[in-house]
C-alpha positions as CSV (number, residue, x, y, z in Angstrom):
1,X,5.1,1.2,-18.2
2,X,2.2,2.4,-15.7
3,X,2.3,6.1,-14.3
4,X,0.5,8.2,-12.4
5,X,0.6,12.0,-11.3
6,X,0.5,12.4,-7.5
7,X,1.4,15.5,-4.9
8,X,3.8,14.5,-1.9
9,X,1.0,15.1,1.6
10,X,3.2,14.2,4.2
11,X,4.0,17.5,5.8
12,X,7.6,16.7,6.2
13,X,8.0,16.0,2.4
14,X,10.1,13.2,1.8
15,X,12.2,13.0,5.3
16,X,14.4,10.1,5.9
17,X,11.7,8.1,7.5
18,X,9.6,8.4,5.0
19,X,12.2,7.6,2.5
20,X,12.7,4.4,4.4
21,X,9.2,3.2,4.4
22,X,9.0,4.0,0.6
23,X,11.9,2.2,0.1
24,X,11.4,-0.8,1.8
25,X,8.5,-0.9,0.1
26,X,9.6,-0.9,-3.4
27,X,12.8,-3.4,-2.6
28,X,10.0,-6.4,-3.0
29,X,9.6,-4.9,-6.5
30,X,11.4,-6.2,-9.6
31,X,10.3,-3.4,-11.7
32,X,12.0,0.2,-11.9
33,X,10.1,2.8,-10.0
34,X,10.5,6.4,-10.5
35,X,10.0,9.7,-9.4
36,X,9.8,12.2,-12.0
37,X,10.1,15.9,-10.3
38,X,10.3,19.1,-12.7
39,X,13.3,17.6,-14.6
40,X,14.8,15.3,-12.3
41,X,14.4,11.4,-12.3
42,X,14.9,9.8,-8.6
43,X,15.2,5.5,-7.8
44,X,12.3,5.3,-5.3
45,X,14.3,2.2,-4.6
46,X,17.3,4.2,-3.5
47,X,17.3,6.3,-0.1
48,X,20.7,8.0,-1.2
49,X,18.8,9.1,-4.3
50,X,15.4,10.3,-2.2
51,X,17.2,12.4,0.7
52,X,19.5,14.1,-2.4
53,X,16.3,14.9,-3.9
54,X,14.8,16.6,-0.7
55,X,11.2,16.4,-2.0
56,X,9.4,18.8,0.1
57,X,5.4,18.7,0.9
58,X,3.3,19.8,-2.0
59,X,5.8,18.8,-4.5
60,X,4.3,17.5,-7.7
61,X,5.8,14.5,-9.3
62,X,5.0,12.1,-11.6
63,X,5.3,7.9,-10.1
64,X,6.3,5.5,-13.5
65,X,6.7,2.0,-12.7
66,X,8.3,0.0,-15.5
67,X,8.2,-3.8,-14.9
68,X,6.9,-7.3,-14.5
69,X,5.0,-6.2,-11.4
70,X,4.8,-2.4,-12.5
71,X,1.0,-2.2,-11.7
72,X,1.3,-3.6,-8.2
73,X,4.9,-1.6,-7.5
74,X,2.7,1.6,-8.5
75,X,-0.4,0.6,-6.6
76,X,1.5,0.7,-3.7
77,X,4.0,3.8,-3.9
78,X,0.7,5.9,-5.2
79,X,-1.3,4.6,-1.9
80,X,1.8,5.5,0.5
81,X,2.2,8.9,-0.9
82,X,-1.3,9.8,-1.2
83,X,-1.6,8.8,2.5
84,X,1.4,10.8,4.0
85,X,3.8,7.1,4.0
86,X,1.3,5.8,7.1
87,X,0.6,2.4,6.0
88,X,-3.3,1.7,6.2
């Protein structure tokens, strides 16, 4: 398992679309990716799970990737939060 402590930019927080891109992102992933905020555990992999979660701008949160491909799967999640879900 890889993790790594992050702080959601986007202004909107976690909004629908930028649930969408994070999830379409992770799908490629076989390995479990997880956001860890206060006591809660959210599937990065599940938009249900994201828009339930309503992760607002400035949230901390801890990303843990748990996989075959975990250091790739949090390479990626950690670069599209860091940089507000606009992929570079």
């Amino acid at each position: 398992m890889v993790s790594k402590a992050l702080v959601i930019v986007n202004e909107k927080g976690i909004d629908i679309a930028s649930a969408q891109i994070l999830v379409n992102a992770m799908s490629k992933y076989s390995s479990s990716v997880i956001l860890k905020v206060k006591d809660r555990e959210i599937n990065a992999k599940s938009i249900i799970s994201l828009m339930i979660a309503k992760i607002k701008s400035g949230a901390e949160l801890t990303l843990e990737c748990n996989g075959r491909d975990e250091e790739e799967a949090l390479k990626e999640a950690a670069d599209l939060i860091e940089n507000g879900f606009v992929k570079e």
